[in-house]
Amino acid sequence: MDILLTNDDGIRAVGLRALYGALIKAGHRVHVAAPMTEQSAVGHSVTLFSPLRVKQVEETGFSGLGISGTPADCVKLALSHLLPKRPDMIVSGINSGANVGVDVLYSGTVSAATEGALAGIPAMAVSVDDFHPEELSAQAEYATQMLDCEFWSSFPRHCVLNLNFPAGPFENAKGLKVCGQTSSTYRDWYDERNDPRGNPYYWLCGVIPPENVEPDSDRGYLSRGYITATPLTFDLTHAGYLQTLTRHLAEND
């Protein structure tokens, strides 16, 4: 297959390089379009008020395009201008840090995959529950094998497969769980610190309270050592409330 590979951790990230190697080894034609610098948690933002610049990155065993923009920029520019042909699949990752629950709203990794899905291309976002991974070749091989699964022929249009690996060695993973997202949200706080000149600045911190996590959700299974797979769709309409809202507004008209 022709595969567009991207991420939000940047073109030199260990996760992207692991996926590149696994995809090439499996015989796929891989086209890399990834941010030149880390773009974690930028969501689905796109660049409107500055130019995008593209740099060819050639290293031993690797070739790709580094782009001075967001993950969504990378996919948009690649699909509309940089690639010689439309890819068969878009793969985003492997992200350092899980993307579960509400993470998918902030995640540049998931947003890059979503940009491809919105263009009608099958897409997969891949993450690992570790902010400092050093070796992801086994996870990359597993993700690559997922591309050959039969379900892709019936996978819904405009959907993303969100794949998450637990922390630790791949051989310690307990297996795959297909599951929904946790509904638990972050408990946020800001650390106030002072810079060398004595001026205050603020650093975002947060955690999803473990006691609020459903055991059969993505975060629940991932924390217990399972690989999780969740099909994501991006129609944000609350379908169950449409008729109720229509009735209430009609009464007040």
mmCIF file of N, CA and C in Angstrom, residues 61-166:
data_model
loop_
_atom_site.group_PDB
_atom_site.id
_atom_site.type_symbol
_atom_site.label_atom_id
_atom_site.label_comp_id
_atom_site.label_asym_id
_atom_site.label_seq_id
_atom_site.Cartn_x
_atom_site.Cartn_y
_atom_site.Cartn_z
ATOM 1 N N GLY A 61 18.612 5.122 6.365
ATOM 2 C CA GLY A 61 17.421 4.310 6.585
ATOM 3 C C GLY A 61 16.139 5.090 6.751
ATOM 4 N N PHE A 62 16.146 6.376 6.415
ATOM 5 C CA PHE A 62 14.932 7.189 6.595
ATOM 6 C C PHE A 62 14.889 8.316 5.580
ATOM 7 N N SER A 63 13.672 8.576 5.082
ATOM 8 C CA SER A 63 13.446 9.706 4.181
ATOM 9 C C SER A 63 12.057 10.262 4.437
ATOM 10 N N GLY A 64 11.954 11.576 4.570
ATOM 11 C CA GLY A 64 10.645 12.169 4.806
ATOM 12 C C GLY A 64 10.664 13.669 4.630
ATOM 13 N N LEU A 65 9.490 14.266 4.752
ATOM 14 C CA LEU A 65 9.324 15.709 4.636
ATOM 15 C C LEU A 65 8.961 16.283 5.996
ATOM 16 N N GLY A 66 9.764 17.224 6.465
ATOM 17 C CA GLY A 66 9.463 17.950 7.686
ATOM 18 C C GLY A 66 8.755 19.250 7.343
ATOM 19 N N ILE A 67 7.676 19.540 8.043
ATOM 20 C CA ILE A 67 6.837 20.692 7.712
ATOM 21 C C ILE A 67 6.729 21.613 8.925
ATOM 22 N N SER A 68 6.803 22.902 8.685
ATOM 23 C CA SER A 68 6.774 23.896 9.764
ATOM 24 C C SER A 68 5.334 24.232 10.140
ATOM 25 N N GLY A 69 4.566 23.223 10.494
ATOM 26 C CA GLY A 69 3.166 23.443 10.831
ATOM 27 C C GLY A 69 2.651 22.395 11.795
ATOM 28 N N THR A 70 1.356 22.316 11.887
ATOM 29 C CA THR A 70 0.689 21.393 12.795
ATOM 30 C C THR A 70 0.507 20.036 12.125
ATOM 31 N N PRO A 71 0.119 19.021 12.896
ATOM 32 C CA PRO A 71 -0.160 17.718 12.278
ATOM 33 C C PRO A 71 -1.240 17.788 11.197
ATOM 34 N N ALA A 72 -2.297 18.545 11.446
ATOM 35 C CA ALA A 72 -3.345 18.691 10.435
ATOM 36 C C ALA A 72 -2.807 19.382 9.188
ATOM 37 N N ASP A 73 -1.942 20.390 9.385
ATOM 38 C CA ASP A 73 -1.285 21.031 8.236
ATOM 39 C C ASP A 73 -0.539 20.007 7.394
ATOM 40 N N CYS A 74 0.185 19.122 8.074
ATOM 41 C CA CYS A 74 1.012 18.134 7.365
ATOM 42 C C CYS A 74 0.159 17.267 6.452
ATOM 43 N N VAL A 75 -0.958 16.810 6.966
ATOM 44 C CA VAL A 75 -1.822 15.930 6.171
ATOM 45 C C VAL A 75 -2.481 16.716 5.050
ATOM 46 N N LYS A 76 -2.994 17.905 5.355
ATOM 47 C CA LYS A 76 -3.630 18.723 4.322
ATOM 48 C C LYS A 76 -2.664 19.010 3.170
ATOM 49 N N LEU A 77 -1.456 19.450 3.518
ATOM 50 C CA LEU A 77 -0.488 19.817 2.494
ATOM 51 C C LEU A 77 -0.037 18.592 1.703
ATOM 52 N N ALA A 78 0.163 17.484 2.401
ATOM 53 C CA ALA A 78 0.590 16.265 1.713
ATOM 54 C C ALA A 78 -0.462 15.787 0.724
ATOM 55 N N LEU A 79 -1.722 15.760 1.153
ATOM 56 C CA LEU A 79 -2.787 15.256 0.288
ATOM 57 C C LEU A 79 -3.060 16.168 -0.899
ATOM 58 N N SER A 80 -2.953 17.453 -0.673
ATOM 59 C CA SER A 80 -3.336 18.391 -1.733
ATOM 60 C C SER A 80 -2.189 18.780 -2.657
ATOM 61 N N HIS A 81 -0.927 18.576 -2.202
ATOM 62 C CA HIS A 81 0.161 19.145 -2.999
ATOM 63 C C HIS A 81 1.435 18.298 -3.049
ATOM 64 N N LEU A 82 1.805 17.640 -1.969
ATOM 65 C CA LEU A 82 3.133 17.047 -1.886
ATOM 66 C C LEU A 82 3.227 15.615 -2.406
ATOM 67 N N LEU A 83 2.155 14.841 -2.247
ATOM 68 C CA LEU A 83 2.227 13.428 -2.615
ATOM 69 C C LEU A 83 1.985 13.226 -4.109
ATOM 70 N N PRO A 84 2.648 12.240 -4.695
ATOM 71 C CA PRO A 84 2.443 11.972 -6.123
ATOM 72 C C PRO A 84 1.077 11.363 -6.422
ATOM 73 N N LYS A 85 0.465 10.730 -5.441
ATOM 74 C CA LYS A 85 -0.849 10.128 -5.611
ATOM 75 C C LYS A 85 -1.534 10.030 -4.251
ATOM 76 N N ARG A 86 -2.824 9.822 -4.280
ATOM 77 C CA ARG A 86 -3.612 9.677 -3.052
ATOM 78 C C ARG A 86 -3.194 8.390 -2.336
ATOM 79 N N PRO A 87 -2.884 8.464 -1.033
ATOM 80 C CA PRO A 87 -2.462 7.256 -0.324
ATOM 81 C C PRO A 87 -3.635 6.320 -0.052
ATOM 82 N N ASP A 88 -3.308 5.061 0.177
ATOM 83 C CA ASP A 88 -4.326 4.070 0.523
ATOM 84 C C ASP A 88 -4.695 4.128 2.008
ATOM 85 N N MET A 89 -3.776 4.649 2.815
ATOM 86 C CA MET A 89 -3.967 4.631 4.263
ATOM 87 C C MET A 89 -3.169 5.770 4.882
ATOM 88 N N ILE A 90 -3.674 6.297 6.008
ATOM 89 C CA ILE A 90 -2.923 7.284 6.787
ATOM 90 C C ILE A 90 -2.690 6.699 8.173
ATOM 91 N N VAL A 91 -1.436 6.735 8.603
ATOM 92 C CA VAL A 91 -1.064 6.250 9.932
ATOM 93 C C VAL A 91 -0.382 7.394 10.667
ATOM 94 N N SER A 92 -0.819 7.640 11.898
ATOM 95 C CA SER A 92 -0.287 8.732 12.701
ATOM 96 C C SER A 92 0.271 8.179 14.012
ATOM 97 N N GLY A 93 1.535 8.462 14.308
ATOM 98 C CA GLY A 93 2.125 7.973 15.547
ATOM 99 C C GLY A 93 3.528 7.437 15.302
ATOM 100 N N ILE A 94 4.022 6.647 16.242
ATOM 101 C CA ILE A 94 3.432 6.262 17.513
ATOM 102 C C ILE A 94 3.636 7.406 18.489
ATOM 103 N N ASN A 95 2.573 7.906 19.077
ATOM 104 C CA ASN A 95 2.649 9.043 19.973
ATOM 105 C C ASN A 95 3.219 8.645 21.326
ATOM 106 N N SER A 96 4.045 9.526 21.888
ATOM 107 C CA SER A 96 4.541 9.341 23.252
ATOM 108 C C SER A 96 3.487 9.858 24.227
ATOM 109 N N GLY A 97 2.774 8.950 24.867
ATOM 110 C CA GLY A 97 1.655 9.296 25.739
ATOM 111 C C GLY A 97 0.364 8.787 25.142
ATOM 112 N N ALA A 98 -0.468 8.205 25.984
ATOM 113 C CA ALA A 98 -1.727 7.628 25.513
ATOM 114 C C ALA A 98 -2.676 8.698 25.010
ATOM 115 N N ASN A 99 -3.576 8.302 24.118
ATOM 116 C CA ASN A 99 -4.668 9.163 23.674
ATOM 117 C C ASN A 99 -5.974 8.422 23.906
ATOM 118 N N VAL A 100 -6.538 8.649 25.081
ATOM 119 C CA VAL A 100 -7.765 7.976 25.498
ATOM 120 C C VAL A 100 -8.754 9.011 26.032
ATOM 121 N N GLY A 101 -10.034 8.642 26.063
ATOM 122 C CA GLY A 101 -11.035 9.565 26.597
ATOM 123 C C GLY A 101 -10.994 10.901 25.894
ATOM 124 N N VAL A 102 -11.022 11.979 26.686
ATOM 125 C CA VAL A 102 -11.042 13.326 26.105
ATOM 126 C C VAL A 102 -9.714 13.727 25.488
ATOM 127 N N ASP A 103 -8.662 12.910 25.673
ATOM 128 C CA ASP A 103 -7.386 13.215 25.019
ATOM 129 C C ASP A 103 -7.553 13.420 23.523
ATOM 130 N N VAL A 104 -8.491 12.692 22.922
ATOM 131 C CA VAL A 104 -8.625 12.744 21.467
ATOM 132 C C VAL A 104 -9.047 14.134 20.983
ATOM 133 N N LEU A 105 -9.626 14.952 21.869
ATOM 134 C CA LEU A 105 -9.997 16.310 21.485
ATOM 135 C C LEU A 105 -8.786 17.229 21.412
ATOM 136 N N TYR A 106 -7.759 16.931 22.196
ATOM 137 C CA TYR A 106 -6.555 17.751 22.239
ATOM 138 C C TYR A 106 -5.447 17.215 21.339
ATOM 139 N N SER A 107 -5.493 15.934 21.042
ATOM 140 C CA SER A 107 -4.369 15.236 20.435
ATOM 141 C C SER A 107 -4.087 15.645 18.999
ATOM 142 N N GLY A 108 -2.839 16.052 18.731
ATOM 143 C CA GLY A 108 -2.424 16.270 17.357
ATOM 144 C C GLY A 108 -2.299 14.964 16.589
ATOM 145 N N THR A 109 -1.942 13.888 17.296
ATOM 146 C CA THR A 109 -1.832 12.573 16.669
ATOM 147 C C THR A 109 -3.171 12.125 16.098
ATOM 148 N N VAL A 110 -4.210 12.194 16.916
ATOM 149 C CA VAL A 110 -5.539 11.790 16.465
ATOM 150 C C VAL A 110 -6.060 12.765 15.411
ATOM 151 N N SER A 111 -5.774 14.043 15.573
ATOM 152 C CA SER A 111 -6.254 15.033 14.608
ATOM 153 C C SER A 111 -5.636 14.840 13.235
ATOM 154 N N ALA A 112 -4.377 14.437 13.183
ATOM 155 C CA ALA A 112 -3.749 14.167 11.894
ATOM 156 C C ALA A 112 -4.452 13.008 11.199
ATOM 157 N N ALA A 113 -4.741 11.954 11.962
ATOM 158 C CA ALA A 113 -5.476 10.822 11.390
ATOM 159 C C ALA A 113 -6.874 11.253 10.969
ATOM 160 N N THR A 114 -7.497 12.087 11.783
ATOM 161 C CA THR A 114 -8.842 12.564 11.474
ATOM 162 C C THR A 114 -8.877 13.354 10.173
ATOM 163 N N GLU A 115 -7.863 14.163 9.950
ATOM 164 C CA GLU A 115 -7.792 14.950 8.708
ATOM 165 C C GLU A 115 -7.809 14.026 7.505
ATOM 166 N N GLY A 116 -7.107 12.901 7.618
ATOM 167 C CA GLY A 116 -7.141 11.929 6.536
ATOM 168 C C GLY A 116 -8.488 11.260 6.410
ATOM 169 N N ALA A 117 -9.078 10.906 7.551
ATOM 170 C CA ALA A 117 -10.388 10.251 7.526
ATOM 171 C C ALA A 117 -11.441 11.163 6.914
ATOM 172 N N LEU A 118 -11.369 12.452 7.206
ATOM 173 C CA LEU A 118 -12.328 13.398 6.641
ATOM 174 C C LEU A 118 -12.192 13.498 5.126
ATOM 175 N N ALA A 119 -11.006 13.152 4.624
ATOM 176 C CA ALA A 119 -10.791 13.124 3.174
ATOM 177 C C ALA A 119 -11.210 11.788 2.577
ATOM 178 N N GLY A 120 -11.744 10.909 3.400
ATOM 179 C CA GLY A 120 -12.223 9.624 2.910
ATOM 180 C C GLY A 120 -11.175 8.537 2.835
ATOM 181 N N ILE A 121 -10.058 8.736 3.527
ATOM 182 C CA ILE A 121 -8.968 7.763 3.514
ATOM 183 C C ILE A 121 -8.959 7.003 4.839
ATOM 184 N N PRO A 122 -8.882 5.672 4.824
ATOM 185 C CA PRO A 122 -8.795 4.919 6.084
ATOM 186 C C PRO A 122 -7.616 5.416 6.916
ATOM 187 N N ALA A 123 -7.842 5.566 8.231
ATOM 188 C CA ALA A 123 -6.823 6.204 9.063
ATOM 189 C C ALA A 123 -6.721 5.533 10.418
ATOM 190 N N MET A 124 -5.504 5.481 10.929
ATOM 191 C CA MET A 124 -5.247 4.896 12.243
ATOM 192 C C MET A 124 -4.305 5.799 13.032
ATOM 193 N N ALA A 125 -4.670 6.070 14.277
ATOM 194 C CA ALA A 125 -3.810 6.794 15.199
ATOM 195 C C ALA A 125 -3.248 5.791 16.200
ATOM 196 N N VAL A 126 -1.954 5.893 16.480
ATOM 197 C CA VAL A 126 -1.272 4.931 17.337
ATOM 198 C C VAL A 126 -0.530 5.672 18.446
ATOM 199 N N SER A 127 -0.705 5.210 19.683
ATOM 200 C CA SER A 127 -0.065 5.852 20.832
ATOM 201 C C SER A 127 0.400 4.786 21.819
ATOM 202 N N VAL A 128 1.301 5.183 22.711
ATOM 203 C CA VAL A 128 1.766 4.300 23.771
ATOM 204 C C VAL A 128 1.683 5.055 25.090
ATOM 205 N N ASP A 129 1.309 4.369 26.154
ATOM 206 C CA ASP A 129 1.076 4.981 27.462
ATOM 207 C C ASP A 129 2.392 5.226 28.196
ATOM 208 N N ASP A 130 3.271 5.974 27.551
ATOM 209 C CA ASP A 130 4.611 6.234 28.076
ATOM 210 C C ASP A 130 5.098 7.525 27.432
ATOM 211 N N PHE A 131 5.450 8.512 28.265
ATOM 212 C CA PHE A 131 5.890 9.794 27.711
ATOM 213 C C PHE A 131 7.358 9.792 27.298
ATOM 214 N N HIS A 132 8.096 8.738 27.654
ATOM 215 C CA HIS A 132 9.513 8.696 27.306
ATOM 216 C C HIS A 132 9.898 7.310 26.797
ATOM 217 N N PRO A 133 9.247 6.823 25.733
ATOM 218 C CA PRO A 133 9.592 5.493 25.220
ATOM 219 C C PRO A 133 10.956 5.513 24.536
ATOM 220 N N GLU A 134 11.642 4.397 24.631
ATOM 221 C CA GLU A 134 12.952 4.288 23.994
ATOM 222 C C GLU A 134 12.973 3.238 22.885
ATOM 223 N N GLU A 135 12.129 2.230 22.972
ATOM 224 C CA GLU A 135 12.121 1.142 22.007
ATOM 225 C C GLU A 135 10.677 0.754 21.698
ATOM 226 N N LEU A 136 10.258 0.968 20.455
ATOM 227 C CA LEU A 136 8.864 0.719 20.070
ATOM 228 C C LEU A 136 8.755 -0.143 18.819
ATOM 229 N N SER A 137 9.791 -0.877 18.497
ATOM 230 C CA SER A 137 9.760 -1.661 17.264
ATOM 231 C C SER A 137 8.683 -2.739 17.301
ATOM 232 N N ALA A 138 8.489 -3.389 18.441
ATOM 233 C CA ALA A 138 7.469 -4.435 18.532
ATOM 234 C C ALA A 138 6.069 -3.841 18.405
ATOM 235 N N GLN A 139 5.838 -2.702 19.039
ATOM 236 C CA GLN A 139 4.539 -2.035 18.916
ATOM 237 C C GLN A 139 4.302 -1.601 17.474
ATOM 238 N N ALA A 140 5.351 -1.135 16.819
ATOM 239 C CA ALA A 140 5.224 -0.701 15.426
ATOM 240 C C ALA A 140 4.888 -1.882 14.518
ATOM 241 N N GLU A 141 5.489 -3.030 14.765
ATOM 242 C CA GLU A 141 5.187 -4.214 13.958
ATOM 243 C C GLU A 141 3.743 -4.653 14.173
ATOM 244 N N TYR A 142 3.271 -4.595 15.406
ATOM 245 C CA TYR A 142 1.880 -4.963 15.700
ATOM 246 C C TYR A 142 0.928 -4.014 14.969
ATOM 247 N N ALA A 143 1.196 -2.707 15.057
ATOM 248 C CA ALA A 143 0.340 -1.724 14.381
ATOM 249 C C ALA A 143 0.350 -1.940 12.874
ATOM 250 N N THR A 144 1.503 -2.266 12.327
ATOM 251 C CA THR A 144 1.611 -2.526 10.893
ATOM 252 C C THR A 144 0.773 -3.738 10.490
ATOM 253 N N GLN A 145 0.786 -4.776 11.311
ATOM 254 C CA GLN A 145 -0.017 -5.965 11.024
ATOM 255 C C GLN A 145 -1.511 -5.655 11.040
ATOM 256 N N MET A 146 -1.892 -4.657 11.832
ATOM 257 C CA MET A 146 -3.309 -4.270 11.889
ATOM 258 C C MET A 146 -3.816 -3.789 10.532
ATOM 259 N N LEU A 147 -2.931 -3.271 9.718
ATOM 260 C CA LEU A 147 -3.337 -2.743 8.415
ATOM 261 C C LEU A 147 -3.803 -3.840 7.466
ATOM 262 N N ASP A 148 -3.430 -5.083 7.764
ATOM 263 C CA ASP A 148 -3.826 -6.202 6.913
ATOM 264 C C ASP A 148 -5.115 -6.881 7.372
ATOM 265 N N CYS A 149 -5.709 -6.386 8.446
ATOM 266 C CA CYS A 149 -6.924 -7.016 8.986
ATOM 267 C C CYS A 149 -8.115 -6.793 8.044
ATOM 268 N N GLU A 150 -9.014 -7.749 8.021
ATOM 269 C CA GLU A 150 -10.148 -7.711 7.096
ATOM 270 C C GLU A 150 -11.151 -6.610 7.417
ATOM 271 N N PHE A 151 -11.192 -6.157 8.670
ATOM 272 C CA PHE A 151 -12.227 -5.185 9.048
ATOM 273 C C PHE A 151 -12.124 -3.879 8.271
ATOM 274 N N TRP A 152 -10.937 -3.578 7.714
ATOM 275 C CA TRP A 152 -10.787 -2.309 7.000
ATOM 276 C C TRP A 152 -11.723 -2.209 5.794
ATOM 277 N N SER A 153 -12.101 -3.343 5.219
ATOM 278 C CA SER A 153 -12.986 -3.304 4.058
ATOM 279 C C SER A 153 -14.382 -2.802 4.425
ATOM 280 N N SER A 154 -14.751 -2.917 5.691
ATOM 281 C CA SER A 154 -16.068 -2.456 6.140
ATOM 282 C C SER A 154 -15.958 -1.320 7.154
ATOM 283 N N PHE A 155 -14.758 -0.790 7.332
ATOM 284 C CA PHE A 155 -14.568 0.274 8.324
ATOM 285 C C PHE A 155 -15.336 1.514 7.872
ATOM 286 N N PRO A 156 -16.094 2.161 8.785
ATOM 287 C CA PRO A 156 -16.934 3.291 8.374
ATOM 288 C C PRO A 156 -16.126 4.462 7.813
ATOM 289 N N ARG A 157 -16.703 5.111 6.845
ATOM 290 C CA ARG A 157 -16.100 6.304 6.264
ATOM 291 C C ARG A 157 -16.051 7.408 7.319
ATOM 292 N N HIS A 158 -15.012 8.204 7.279
ATOM 293 C CA HIS A 158 -14.820 9.331 8.189
ATOM 294 C C HIS A 158 -14.601 8.883 9.633
ATOM 295 N N CYS A 159 -14.083 7.685 9.833
ATOM 296 C CA CYS A 159 -13.756 7.190 11.165
ATOM 297 C C CYS A 159 -12.257 6.946 11.272
ATOM 298 N N VAL A 160 -11.772 6.960 12.514
ATOM 299 C CA VAL A 160 -10.368 6.705 12.813
ATOM 300 C C VAL A 160 -10.284 5.530 13.776
ATOM 301 N N LEU A 161 -9.365 4.605 13.527
ATOM 302 C CA LEU A 161 -9.083 3.562 14.498
ATOM 303 C C LEU A 161 -8.031 4.098 15.456
ATOM 304 N N ASN A 162 -8.380 4.180 16.729
ATOM 305 C CA ASN A 162 -7.483 4.720 17.747
ATOM 306 C C ASN A 162 -6.881 3.560 18.534
ATOM 307 N N LEU A 163 -5.593 3.309 18.305
ATOM 308 C CA LEU A 163 -4.891 2.171 18.900
ATOM 309 C C LEU A 163 -3.934 2.677 19.974
ATOM 310 N N ASN A 164 -4.018 2.081 21.178
ATOM 311 C CA ASN A 164 -3.157 2.475 22.288
ATOM 312 C C ASN A 164 -2.462 1.257 22.876
ATOM 313 N N PHE A 165 -1.159 1.389 23.116
ATOM 314 C CA PHE A 165 -0.374 0.338 23.753
ATOM 315 C C PHE A 165 -0.101 0.706 25.206
ATOM 316 N N PRO A 166 -0.089 -0.290 26.095
ATOM 317 C CA PRO A 166 0.255 -0.007 27.493
ATOM 318 C C PRO A 166 1.737 0.295 27.637
#
